[in-house]
Short mmCIF file of N, CA and C and ligand atoms in Angstrom, two decimals:
data_model
loop_
_atom_site.label_atom_id
_atom_site.label_comp_id
_atom_site.label_asym_id
_atom_site.label_seq_id
_atom_site.Cartn_x
_atom_site.Cartn_y
_atom_site.Cartn_z
N MET A 1 15.22 -13.25 14.72
CA MET A 1 13.58 -12.90 14.32
C MET A 1 12.51 -11.76 14.94
N MET A 2 12.32 -11.16 14.47
CA MET A 2 10.94 -10.71 15.25
C MET A 2 10.09 -11.06 16.30
N ASN A 3 9.39 -10.85 17.32
CA ASN A 3 8.18 -11.49 17.79
C ASN A 3 7.13 -10.43 17.20
N VAL A 4 5.84 -10.70 17.39
CA VAL A 4 4.30 -10.44 16.24
C VAL A 4 4.35 -8.70 17.16
N ARG A 5 4.46 -9.36 18.69
CA ARG A 5 3.98 -8.13 18.67
C ARG A 5 5.45 -6.45 19.14
N GLU A 6 6.48 -7.16 18.82
CA GLU A 6 7.78 -5.89 18.63
C GLU A 6 6.85 -5.40 16.45
N ALA A 7 6.84 -6.70 16.18
CA ALA A 7 6.79 -5.77 14.73
C ALA A 7 5.86 -4.96 13.94
N ILE A 8 4.74 -5.59 14.97
CA ILE A 8 3.05 -4.42 15.16
C ILE A 8 3.82 -3.55 15.41
N GLU A 9 4.31 -3.02 17.03
CA GLU A 9 4.52 -1.69 17.50
C GLU A 9 5.58 -1.01 16.97
N THR A 10 7.18 -1.58 16.62
CA THR A 10 7.88 -0.76 16.29
C THR A 10 7.49 -0.28 14.17
N ARG A 11 6.82 -1.07 13.90
CA ARG A 11 6.61 -1.03 12.31
C ARG A 11 6.31 0.81 12.27
N ARG A 12 6.32 1.37 11.60
CA ARG A 12 6.44 2.95 10.88
C ARG A 12 6.21 3.06 9.82
N SER A 13 5.36 3.54 8.73
CA SER A 13 5.32 4.09 7.63
C SER A 13 6.52 4.77 7.02
N ILE A 14 6.78 4.18 6.37
CA ILE A 14 8.33 5.29 5.36
C ILE A 14 7.68 6.04 4.27
N LYS A 15 8.44 7.26 4.87
CA LYS A 15 7.92 8.14 3.10
C LYS A 15 9.33 8.35 3.07
N LYS A 16 10.05 8.02 3.31
CA LYS A 16 12.11 8.69 2.56
C LYS A 16 12.64 7.60 2.65
N PHE A 17 12.65 6.62 1.54
CA PHE A 17 13.05 6.03 1.04
C PHE A 17 14.34 6.00 0.60
N ASN A 18 15.45 5.00 0.38
CA ASN A 18 17.06 5.48 -0.08
C ASN A 18 17.42 4.68 -1.53
N GLY A 19 16.34 4.49 -2.40
CA GLY A 19 16.62 3.98 -3.19
C GLY A 19 16.91 2.63 -3.53
N LYS A 20 17.56 1.77 -2.24
CA LYS A 20 18.28 0.55 -2.86
C LYS A 20 16.92 -0.29 -3.12
N PRO A 21 17.63 -1.21 -4.46
CA PRO A 21 15.85 -1.63 -5.14
C PRO A 21 15.98 -2.99 -4.10
N VAL A 22 14.81 -3.47 -4.24
CA VAL A 22 14.12 -4.19 -3.46
C VAL A 22 13.64 -5.48 -4.98
N THR A 23 14.13 -6.51 -4.29
CA THR A 23 14.34 -8.09 -5.40
C THR A 23 12.86 -8.49 -5.26
N LYS A 24 12.79 -8.99 -6.80
CA LYS A 24 11.14 -9.35 -7.03
C LYS A 24 11.18 -11.09 -5.64
N GLU A 25 11.85 -11.52 -5.49
CA GLU A 25 12.42 -12.85 -4.40
C GLU A 25 11.46 -11.87 -2.61
N ALA A 26 12.17 -11.03 -3.14
CA ALA A 26 11.76 -10.84 -1.61
C ALA A 26 10.32 -10.69 -1.49
N LEU A 27 9.71 -9.47 -2.26
CA LEU A 27 8.81 -9.11 -2.84
C LEU A 27 7.42 -10.64 -3.17
N ALA A 28 8.10 -10.77 -3.19
CA ALA A 28 7.26 -12.94 -3.36
C ALA A 28 7.31 -12.96 -1.44
N LYS A 29 8.58 -12.95 -1.36
CA LYS A 29 8.03 -13.07 0.40
C LYS A 29 6.79 -12.50 0.81
N ILE A 30 6.77 -11.01 0.72
CA ILE A 30 6.53 -10.46 1.84
C ILE A 30 5.00 -10.72 1.03
N VAL A 31 4.66 -10.70 -0.16
CA VAL A 31 3.01 -10.71 -0.77
C VAL A 31 2.90 -12.66 -0.06
N GLU A 32 3.46 -13.51 -0.25
CA GLU A 32 3.53 -14.65 0.47
C GLU A 32 2.88 -15.00 1.50
N ALA A 33 3.43 -13.72 2.62
CA ALA A 33 2.71 -13.10 4.08
C ALA A 33 1.85 -13.16 4.15
N GLY A 34 1.81 -12.30 2.99
CA GLY A 34 0.00 -11.87 3.21
C GLY A 34 -1.28 -12.55 2.50
N THR A 35 -1.35 -13.83 1.97
CA THR A 35 -1.63 -14.63 1.11
C THR A 35 -2.18 -15.13 3.17
N TRP A 36 -1.70 -15.02 3.78
CA TRP A 36 -2.31 -16.18 5.18
C TRP A 36 -3.69 -15.15 6.46
N ALA A 37 -3.40 -13.87 5.78
CA ALA A 37 -4.66 -13.19 5.91
C ALA A 37 -6.02 -13.47 6.26
N PRO A 38 -6.62 -13.36 7.46
CA PRO A 38 -8.30 -14.27 7.31
C PRO A 38 -9.02 -13.67 6.43
N ASN A 39 -9.62 -14.35 5.93
CA ASN A 39 -10.77 -13.89 4.88
C ASN A 39 -11.78 -14.66 5.15
N HIS A 40 -13.14 -13.90 4.55
CA HIS A 40 -14.55 -15.03 4.86
C HIS A 40 -14.74 -15.87 3.66
N GLY A 41 -15.05 -17.29 4.28
CA GLY A 41 -15.05 -18.27 3.12
C GLY A 41 -13.45 -18.31 2.22
N THR A 42 -12.36 -18.30 1.97
CA THR A 42 -11.58 -18.43 1.69
C THR A 42 -11.42 -18.03 0.30
N ARG A 43 -12.17 -16.69 0.19
CA ARG A 43 -12.74 -16.20 -0.89
C ARG A 43 -10.72 -15.39 -1.68
N GLU A 44 -10.35 -15.53 -0.74
CA GLU A 44 -9.22 -14.56 -1.12
C GLU A 44 -9.22 -13.44 -1.65
N PRO A 45 -9.91 -12.71 -1.32
CA PRO A 45 -11.11 -11.46 -2.52
C PRO A 45 -9.76 -10.70 -2.78
N TRP A 46 -8.39 -10.69 -3.19
CA TRP A 46 -7.61 -9.64 -3.46
C TRP A 46 -6.76 -10.22 -4.72
N ARG A 47 -6.14 -9.17 -5.74
CA ARG A 47 -4.87 -9.54 -6.05
C ARG A 47 -3.68 -7.86 -6.18
N LEU A 48 -2.99 -8.44 -7.21
CA LEU A 48 -2.32 -7.47 -6.60
C LEU A 48 -1.08 -7.10 -8.24
N VAL A 49 -0.77 -5.76 -8.13
CA VAL A 49 -0.11 -5.41 -9.84
C VAL A 49 1.11 -4.99 -9.24
N GLY A 50 2.05 -4.97 -9.68
CA GLY A 50 3.28 -5.04 -8.56
C GLY A 50 4.06 -4.26 -10.03
N ALA A 51 5.68 -3.23 -9.42
CA ALA A 51 6.14 -2.27 -10.34
C ALA A 51 7.13 -3.31 -9.59
N VAL A 52 8.51 -3.27 -9.82
CA VAL A 52 9.73 -3.42 -9.51
C VAL A 52 10.55 -3.54 -10.57
N GLY A 53 12.15 -2.59 -10.24
CA GLY A 53 12.88 -3.06 -11.04
C GLY A 53 12.86 -2.16 -12.55
N GLU A 54 12.72 -2.25 -13.87
CA GLU A 54 12.30 -0.98 -14.96
C GLU A 54 10.56 -1.17 -14.69
N SER A 55 10.14 -2.39 -14.81
CA SER A 55 8.71 -1.61 -14.39
C SER A 55 8.54 -0.56 -13.78
N MET A 56 9.14 -0.13 -12.53
CA MET A 56 8.81 1.10 -11.95
C MET A 56 8.96 1.65 -12.85
N GLU A 57 9.22 2.28 -14.12
CA GLU A 57 9.22 3.49 -14.64
C GLU A 57 8.10 3.82 -15.41
N ARG A 58 7.43 2.36 -16.20
CA ARG A 58 6.54 2.42 -16.44
C ARG A 58 5.33 1.94 -15.94
N MET A 59 5.53 1.93 -14.32
CA MET A 59 4.59 2.59 -13.27
C MET A 59 3.72 4.38 -13.21
N VAL A 60 5.49 4.59 -13.84
CA VAL A 60 5.49 6.41 -13.19
C VAL A 60 4.99 6.98 -14.67
N ASP A 61 5.65 6.47 -15.79
CA ASP A 61 4.94 6.89 -16.80
C ASP A 61 3.27 6.89 -17.30
N ALA A 62 2.78 5.84 -16.42
CA ALA A 62 1.59 5.68 -16.22
C ALA A 62 0.41 7.04 -15.67
N ILE A 63 1.28 6.50 -14.44
CA ILE A 63 1.38 8.25 -13.22
C ILE A 63 1.25 9.41 -13.86
N LYS A 64 2.28 9.31 -15.17
CA LYS A 64 1.71 10.84 -15.73
C LYS A 64 0.65 11.10 -16.81
N GLU A 65 1.07 10.47 -16.79
CA GLU A 65 -0.39 10.29 -18.15
C GLU A 65 -1.32 10.37 -17.58
N VAL A 66 -1.64 10.31 -15.77
CA VAL A 66 -3.21 10.95 -15.56
C VAL A 66 -3.34 12.59 -15.24
N ALA A 67 -2.67 12.51 -15.47
CA ALA A 67 -2.03 14.80 -15.38
C ALA A 67 -2.88 15.10 -14.10
N VAL A 68 -2.09 15.07 -13.24
CA VAL A 68 -2.38 15.43 -11.59
C VAL A 68 -2.33 16.59 -11.74
N PRO A 69 -4.41 17.53 -11.50
CA PRO A 69 -4.21 19.20 -11.80
C PRO A 69 -2.55 20.04 -12.01
N LYS A 70 -2.01 19.41 -9.87
CA LYS A 70 -1.21 20.40 -10.19
C LYS A 70 -0.03 20.67 -10.83
N TRP A 71 -0.05 18.83 -11.28
CA TRP A 71 1.25 18.54 -12.47
C TRP A 71 1.03 19.70 -13.74
N ARG A 72 0.65 19.92 -13.93
CA ARG A 72 -0.19 20.66 -15.22
C ARG A 72 0.67 22.46 -15.01
N ASP A 73 0.87 22.90 -14.60
CA ASP A 73 1.58 23.85 -14.25
C ASP A 73 2.91 24.42 -13.87
N MET A 74 3.55 22.71 -14.17
CA MET A 74 5.06 22.52 -13.93
C MET A 74 5.96 22.64 -14.88
N SER A 75 7.09 23.67 -14.88
CA SER A 75 8.25 22.93 -15.41
C SER A 75 8.29 21.59 -16.03
N GLU A 76 9.16 21.19 -17.48
CA GLU A 76 9.07 20.08 -17.06
C GLU A 76 10.18 19.65 -16.33
N GLU A 77 10.70 20.37 -15.61
CA GLU A 77 12.29 19.70 -14.85
C GLU A 77 11.36 19.85 -13.54
N GLU A 78 10.43 20.48 -13.37
CA GLU A 78 10.05 20.07 -11.99
C GLU A 78 8.86 19.07 -12.29
N LEU A 79 8.08 18.57 -12.76
CA LEU A 79 7.22 17.33 -13.43
C LEU A 79 8.22 16.04 -12.73
N GLN A 80 9.79 16.39 -13.54
CA GLN A 80 10.48 15.37 -13.48
C GLN A 80 10.89 15.20 -11.76
N THR A 81 10.99 16.18 -11.49
CA THR A 81 11.47 16.15 -9.77
C THR A 81 10.40 16.12 -9.15
N ALA A 82 8.96 16.01 -9.91
CA ALA A 82 7.75 14.95 -9.37
C ALA A 82 7.59 13.93 -9.13
N LEU A 83 7.35 13.71 -10.04
CA LEU A 83 7.61 12.40 -10.73
C LEU A 83 9.12 10.76 -9.90
N ALA A 84 9.84 11.92 -10.24
CA ALA A 84 11.41 10.61 -9.43
C ALA A 84 10.97 10.83 -8.04
N LYS A 85 10.22 11.40 -7.58
CA LYS A 85 9.97 10.66 -6.06
C LYS A 85 9.43 9.30 -5.73
N PHE A 86 8.50 9.24 -7.72
CA PHE A 86 7.86 7.66 -7.20
C PHE A 86 8.67 6.33 -7.67
N MET A 87 10.09 7.44 -7.71
CA MET A 87 10.38 5.96 -8.19
C MET A 87 11.68 5.56 -7.11
N LEU A 88 11.24 5.96 -6.02
CA LEU A 88 12.85 5.84 -4.73
C LEU A 88 11.95 4.75 -4.44
N PRO A 89 10.74 5.07 -3.87
CA PRO A 89 10.63 3.17 -3.15
C PRO A 89 11.49 2.02 -4.23
N GLY A 90 11.99 1.07 -3.55
CA GLY A 90 11.86 -0.34 -3.95
C GLY A 90 11.17 -1.20 -4.98
N ALA A 91 9.88 -0.87 -4.32
CA ALA A 91 8.65 -1.66 -5.13
C ALA A 91 7.51 -1.36 -4.76
N VAL A 92 6.36 -1.39 -6.01
CA VAL A 92 4.86 -0.57 -5.36
C VAL A 92 4.31 -2.31 -5.72
N LEU A 93 3.03 -2.22 -4.91
CA LEU A 93 2.49 -2.83 -4.94
C LEU A 93 1.02 -1.98 -4.99
N PHE A 94 -0.02 -2.75 -6.05
CA PHE A 94 -1.49 -1.91 -5.99
C PHE A 94 -2.10 -2.82 -5.65
N ILE A 95 -3.53 -3.09 -5.02
CA ILE A 95 -3.82 -4.16 -4.31
C ILE A 95 -5.61 -4.26 -4.89
N VAL A 96 -5.85 -4.54 -5.49
CA VAL A 96 -6.60 -4.43 -6.06
C VAL A 96 -7.95 -5.39 -5.83
N VAL A 97 -8.98 -5.21 -5.14
CA VAL A 97 -10.02 -6.29 -4.70
C VAL A 97 -11.87 -5.95 -5.21
N PRO A 98 -12.36 -6.81 -5.15
CA PRO A 98 -13.52 -6.99 -6.48
C PRO A 98 -13.91 -6.34 -5.56
N GLU A 99 -15.37 -5.75 -6.05
CA GLU A 99 -16.98 -4.64 -4.96
C GLU A 99 -17.52 -5.29 -5.15
N ASP A 100 -18.14 -6.37 -4.51
CA ASP A 100 -19.03 -7.56 -4.77
C ASP A 100 -20.75 -6.23 -4.24
N ALA A 101 -21.82 -7.15 -5.73
CA ALA A 101 -22.98 -6.22 -5.18
C ALA A 101 -23.59 -6.60 -4.09
N ARG A 102 -22.92 -7.39 -3.10
CA ARG A 102 -24.00 -7.11 -2.23
C ARG A 102 -23.28 -6.59 -0.63
N GLN A 103 -23.20 -6.08 -0.10
CA GLN A 103 -23.03 -5.07 0.78
C GLN A 103 -21.91 -5.41 2.08
N LYS A 104 -22.47 -6.51 2.30
CA LYS A 104 -21.64 -7.27 3.36
C LYS A 104 -20.56 -8.23 3.01
N GLU A 105 -20.68 -9.08 1.77
CA GLU A 105 -19.24 -9.03 1.43
C GLU A 105 -18.30 -8.34 0.99
N ARG A 106 -18.51 -7.60 0.67
CA ARG A 106 -18.16 -6.21 -0.06
C ARG A 106 -17.01 -5.67 1.14
N LEU A 107 -17.80 -5.24 2.32
CA LEU A 107 -17.47 -5.33 3.39
C LEU A 107 -16.17 -6.15 3.69
N GLU A 108 -16.77 -7.52 3.99
CA GLU A 108 -15.77 -8.40 4.30
C GLU A 108 -13.98 -8.25 3.53
N ASP A 109 -14.79 -7.95 2.27
CA ASP A 109 -14.46 -8.40 0.92
C ASP A 109 -12.63 -6.96 1.60
N PHE A 110 -13.22 -5.83 1.73
CA PHE A 110 -12.60 -4.63 1.44
C PHE A 110 -11.40 -5.13 3.06
N GLY A 111 -12.38 -5.73 4.04
CA GLY A 111 -11.46 -6.08 5.35
C GLY A 111 -10.82 -7.20 4.90
N ALA A 112 -10.87 -8.09 4.42
CA ALA A 112 -9.69 -9.20 4.68
C ALA A 112 -8.72 -8.40 3.64
N ALA A 113 -8.82 -7.86 2.85
CA ALA A 113 -7.90 -7.49 1.57
C ALA A 113 -6.59 -6.36 2.71
N SER A 114 -7.47 -5.83 4.18
CA SER A 114 -6.29 -4.81 4.24
C SER A 114 -5.87 -5.17 5.69
N ALA A 115 -6.32 -6.36 6.57
CA ALA A 115 -5.61 -7.57 6.71
C ALA A 115 -4.35 -7.77 6.10
N MET A 116 -4.42 -8.13 4.51
CA MET A 116 -3.11 -8.89 4.33
C MET A 116 -2.32 -7.46 3.96
N ILE A 117 -2.88 -6.34 3.65
CA ILE A 117 -1.89 -5.65 3.68
C ILE A 117 -0.90 -4.71 4.61
N GLN A 118 -1.43 -5.59 5.37
CA GLN A 118 -0.89 -5.37 7.20
C GLN A 118 0.62 -6.21 7.23
N ASN A 119 -0.70 -7.12 6.60
CA ASN A 119 0.93 -8.37 6.89
C ASN A 119 1.81 -8.01 6.30
N MET A 120 1.30 -7.89 5.38
CA MET A 120 2.38 -7.87 4.15
C MET A 120 3.64 -6.68 4.56
N GLN A 121 2.89 -5.40 5.18
CA GLN A 121 3.82 -4.40 6.04
C GLN A 121 4.84 -5.24 6.75
N LEU A 122 3.94 -6.03 7.66
CA LEU A 122 4.77 -6.45 8.60
C LEU A 122 5.71 -7.12 8.35
N ALA A 123 5.36 -8.17 7.79
CA ALA A 123 7.03 -9.19 7.67
C ALA A 123 7.75 -8.37 6.33
N ALA A 124 7.42 -7.12 5.76
CA ALA A 124 8.27 -6.67 5.56
C ALA A 124 9.22 -5.74 6.72
N TRP A 125 8.39 -5.17 7.56
CA TRP A 125 9.46 -4.66 8.61
C TRP A 125 10.07 -5.78 8.83
N GLU A 126 10.11 -7.35 9.34
CA GLU A 126 10.77 -7.79 9.38
C GLU A 126 11.85 -8.07 9.03
N MET A 127 11.57 -7.66 7.49
CA MET A 127 13.07 -7.38 6.46
C MET A 127 13.51 -6.58 6.10
N GLU A 128 13.27 -5.93 7.64
CA GLU A 128 14.21 -4.34 7.72
C GLU A 128 13.78 -2.97 5.79
N ILE A 129 12.46 -3.56 5.49
CA ILE A 129 12.40 -3.35 4.49
C ILE A 129 10.73 -2.34 4.49
N GLY A 130 11.19 -0.90 4.40
CA GLY A 130 10.37 0.15 5.01
C GLY A 130 8.47 -0.21 4.05
N SER A 131 7.52 0.33 4.50
CA SER A 131 6.26 0.33 3.57
C SER A 131 5.06 1.63 3.66
N CYS A 132 4.44 2.03 3.14
CA CYS A 132 3.71 2.80 3.14
C CYS A 132 2.48 2.69 2.25
N TRP A 133 1.15 2.82 2.75
CA TRP A 133 0.17 2.36 2.44
C TRP A 133 -0.30 3.65 1.91
N LYS A 134 -0.91 4.37 0.72
CA LYS A 134 -1.04 5.27 0.18
C LYS A 134 -1.80 5.20 -0.75
N THR A 135 -2.90 5.73 -0.49
CA THR A 135 -4.43 5.81 -1.28
C THR A 135 -4.41 7.60 -1.88
N PRO A 136 -2.76 7.49 -3.27
CA PRO A 136 -3.01 8.99 -3.86
C PRO A 136 -4.33 8.83 -5.18
N PRO A 137 -5.08 10.03 -5.70
CA PRO A 137 -7.04 10.26 -6.21
C PRO A 137 -6.80 9.04 -7.35
N PHE A 138 -5.71 9.04 -8.00
CA PHE A 138 -5.34 9.01 -9.38
C PHE A 138 -5.46 7.17 -8.85
N ILE A 139 -5.76 6.44 -8.61
CA ILE A 139 -5.98 5.47 -8.02
C ILE A 139 -6.97 4.66 -8.45
N ASP A 140 -8.10 5.92 -8.58
CA ASP A 140 -9.77 6.19 -9.43
C ASP A 140 -9.51 6.10 -10.94
N HIS A 141 -8.58 6.93 -11.72
CA HIS A 141 -8.46 7.13 -12.47
C HIS A 141 -8.80 6.42 -13.78
N PRO A 142 -9.84 6.49 -14.17
CA PRO A 142 -10.17 5.59 -15.45
C PRO A 142 -8.70 4.84 -16.50
N LYS A 143 -8.39 6.50 -16.96
CA LYS A 143 -6.05 6.30 -17.51
C LYS A 143 -5.30 4.97 -16.80
N PHE A 144 -5.55 5.72 -15.23
CA PHE A 144 -4.86 4.75 -14.77
C PHE A 144 -5.44 2.99 -14.66
N ARG A 145 -6.36 3.49 -14.20
CA ARG A 145 -6.69 2.08 -14.05
C ARG A 145 -6.79 0.50 -15.24
N SER A 146 -6.77 1.48 -15.99
CA SER A 146 -7.34 0.74 -17.38
C SER A 146 -5.82 0.52 -17.19
N SER A 147 -4.28 1.51 -17.30
CA SER A 147 -3.18 1.07 -18.12
C SER A 147 -2.30 -0.33 -16.69
N LEU A 148 -3.68 -0.65 -15.68
CA LEU A 148 -2.73 -1.22 -14.81
C LEU A 148 -3.72 -2.42 -15.04
N GLY A 149 -5.03 -2.46 -16.34
CA GLY A 149 -5.82 -3.48 -16.50
C GLY A 149 -7.00 -3.86 -14.87
N ILE A 150 -7.40 -3.10 -14.81
CA ILE A 150 -8.31 -3.28 -14.25
C ILE A 150 -9.42 -2.84 -14.55
N GLN A 151 -10.86 -4.34 -13.99
CA GLN A 151 -11.97 -4.35 -14.69
C GLN A 151 -12.88 -2.83 -14.14
N PRO A 152 -14.20 -3.37 -14.87
CA PRO A 152 -15.42 -2.96 -13.53
C PRO A 152 -15.28 -3.80 -12.68
N GLY A 153 -16.19 -3.20 -11.46
CA GLY A 153 -16.10 -4.11 -10.83
C GLY A 153 -14.79 -4.41 -9.33
N GLU A 154 -14.10 -3.85 -9.67
CA GLU A 154 -13.01 -4.27 -8.64
C GLU A 154 -12.42 -2.85 -8.86
N ARG A 155 -11.76 -2.76 -7.32
CA ARG A 155 -11.43 -1.39 -6.97
C ARG A 155 -10.05 -1.44 -6.82
N ILE A 156 -9.17 -0.55 -6.96
CA ILE A 156 -7.47 -0.78 -6.22
C ILE A 156 -7.96 0.04 -4.56
N ILE A 157 -7.30 -0.72 -3.50
CA ILE A 157 -7.23 0.45 -2.45
C ILE A 157 -6.76 -0.05 -1.19
N SER A 158 -4.79 0.17 -2.06
CA SER A 158 -4.07 0.46 -1.95
C SER A 158 -2.74 0.72 -3.13
N MET A 159 -2.07 1.97 -2.94
CA MET A 159 -0.92 1.78 -3.49
C MET A 159 0.07 1.86 -2.38
N LEU A 160 0.86 0.24 -2.69
CA LEU A 160 1.35 -0.16 -1.03
C LEU A 160 3.00 -0.24 -1.88
N GLN A 161 4.20 1.37 -1.25
CA GLN A 161 4.78 1.91 -1.15
C GLN A 161 6.01 0.44 -0.40
N PHE A 162 7.33 0.19 -1.18
CA PHE A 162 8.17 -1.06 -0.37
C PHE A 162 9.16 -0.57 -0.61
N GLY A 163 10.18 -0.32 0.47
CA GLY A 163 11.88 0.49 -0.15
C GLY A 163 12.77 0.11 1.35
N TYR A 164 14.09 0.37 1.04
CA TYR A 164 15.23 0.30 2.33
C TYR A 164 15.08 2.12 2.47
N PHE A 165 15.31 1.85 3.80
CA PHE A 165 15.35 3.36 4.78
C PHE A 165 16.62 3.51 5.98
N ASP A 166 16.65 4.72 5.55
CA ASP A 166 17.84 5.11 7.14
C ASP A 166 17.19 5.39 7.99
N GLU A 167 16.31 5.70 7.86
CA GLU A 167 15.62 6.54 9.08
C GLU A 167 14.34 6.36 9.17
N ALA A 168 13.54 5.52 10.08
CA ALA A 168 12.32 5.42 10.38
C ALA A 168 12.24 6.64 11.37
N PRO A 169 10.48 6.80 11.12
CA PRO A 169 10.27 8.50 12.10
C PRO A 169 9.53 8.06 13.30
N LYS A 170 9.41 8.89 14.07
CA LYS A 170 8.77 9.05 15.73
C LYS A 170 7.59 8.05 15.72
N ALA A 171 7.12 7.64 16.65
CA ALA A 171 5.69 7.37 16.26
C ALA A 171 4.47 7.65 17.31
N LYS A 172 3.58 7.54 16.09
CA LYS A 172 2.57 9.31 16.71
C LYS A 172 1.84 8.46 17.42
N SER A 173 1.53 9.02 18.55
CA SER A 173 1.13 8.36 19.68
C SER A 173 -0.40 8.21 19.87
N ARG A 174 -1.11 6.99 20.33
CA ARG A 174 -2.37 6.23 19.93
C ARG A 174 -3.49 6.50 21.46
N LYS A 175 -4.42 6.41 20.89
CA LYS A 175 -5.87 6.80 21.80
C LYS A 175 -5.39 5.62 23.23
N ASP A 176 -5.68 5.57 24.23
CA ASP A 176 -5.61 5.15 25.55
C ASP A 176 -6.54 3.91 25.55
N VAL A 177 -6.28 2.24 25.60
CA VAL A 177 -7.12 2.07 25.26
C VAL A 177 -8.67 1.58 26.23
N ASP A 178 -8.30 2.51 26.96
CA ASP A 178 -9.87 3.04 28.61
C ASP A 178 -10.72 3.67 27.14
N GLU A 179 -10.04 5.11 25.98
CA GLU A 179 -10.43 5.43 25.60
C GLU A 179 -11.54 4.90 24.69
N ILE A 180 -11.44 3.68 24.00
CA ILE A 180 -12.02 3.46 23.16
C ILE A 180 -12.13 1.46 23.33
N LEU A 181 -12.14 1.37 24.29
CA LEU A 181 -12.97 0.18 24.63
C LEU A 181 -13.56 0.20 26.33
N SER A 182 -14.60 -0.54 25.53
CA SER A 182 -15.87 -0.38 26.60
C SER A 182 -16.31 -2.36 26.33
N TYR A 183 -16.94 -1.87 28.14
CA TYR A 183 -17.53 -3.39 28.20
C TYR A 183 -19.71 -3.73 27.81
N PHE A 184 -20.43 -4.53 27.53
CA PHE A 184 -21.97 -4.13 27.48
C PHE A 184 -21.71 -4.46 29.58
N GLU A 185 -22.78 -3.18 29.76
CA GLU A 185 -23.06 -3.14 30.94
C GLU A 185 -24.11 -3.91 31.25
C1 FMN B 201 -6.19 3.55 4.47
C2 FMN B 201 -4.97 4.60 4.64
C3 FMN B 201 -4.59 4.70 3.42
C4 FMN B 201 -3.15 6.21 3.75
N1 FMN B 201 -2.90 6.62 2.55
C5 FMN B 201 -1.67 7.47 2.65
C6 FMN B 201 -1.79 8.24 2.03
O1 FMN B 201 -2.23 8.36 0.85
N2 FMN B 201 -0.17 9.37 2.14
C7 FMN B 201 0.60 8.54 3.09
O2 FMN B 201 1.00 9.85 3.23
N3 FMN B 201 0.19 8.01 4.32
C8 FMN B 201 -1.25 7.30 4.31
N4 FMN B 201 -1.42 6.22 5.05
C9 FMN B 201 -0.39 6.46 6.36
C10 FMN B 201 -0.90 6.86 7.53
O3 FMN B 201 -0.61 8.22 7.22
C11 FMN B 201 0.36 6.36 8.38
O4 FMN B 201 -0.58 4.91 8.97
C12 FMN B 201 -0.31 7.77 9.88
O5 FMN B 201 0.33 8.43 10.02
C13 FMN B 201 0.35 6.22 10.97
O6 FMN B 201 1.17 5.98 10.68
P1 FMN B 201 2.71 4.91 10.96
O7 FMN B 201 1.82 3.57 10.38
O8 FMN B 201 3.78 4.93 10.87
O9 FMN B 201 2.02 3.82 12.86
C14 FMN B 201 -2.21 5.27 4.47
C15 FMN B 201 -2.93 5.03 5.83
C16 FMN B 201 -3.56 4.25 5.28
C17 FMN B 201 -4.52 2.80 6.94
#
């Protein structure tokens, strides 16, 4: 079992998956870890729409429908290659948060859902499943939102891809603590 510090430091965003399927059982374990994230008032301000196994194809169909501008000029073959990349992760979760009309609550809810995502990424990492938090513009597209059943007043904050991988990328360096931490004078 990985300790927390090790998981935090070694986790990398995985962008090249090897195509091995992720089971619903593994995904449920990951989501369950996510639910332990801190959240104000135990509002648990999140819901998730997933794609795994056969439903990955339906997700790709929904993505195709949004007609990303650069896809319009592609030949059918190029388009299929572009869309095939969405099939390489073994599973995908769309994380949906309520957009509370009150600014403070809205920020808290987005913060809590982000903590939930990090929990899931770390839990997956321990299971040797890589992940990447992605925010492609189509997550706000009305057609795409509607195909996922997103209601007015809800927002998708992440397309979270999960999958097995052969190689993790090198870490990008982070700022020194001295650069970001100051104390009351
Ligand atoms: C809010 C958010 C949005 C992100 N969106 C994307 C994205 O659209 N595409 C992508 O390749 N990576 C995306 N990432 C992943 C970052 O690129 C990645 O976390 C960063 O490069 C640091 O790498 P690491 O996670 O391996 O430490 C996103 C991360 C966050 C937190």
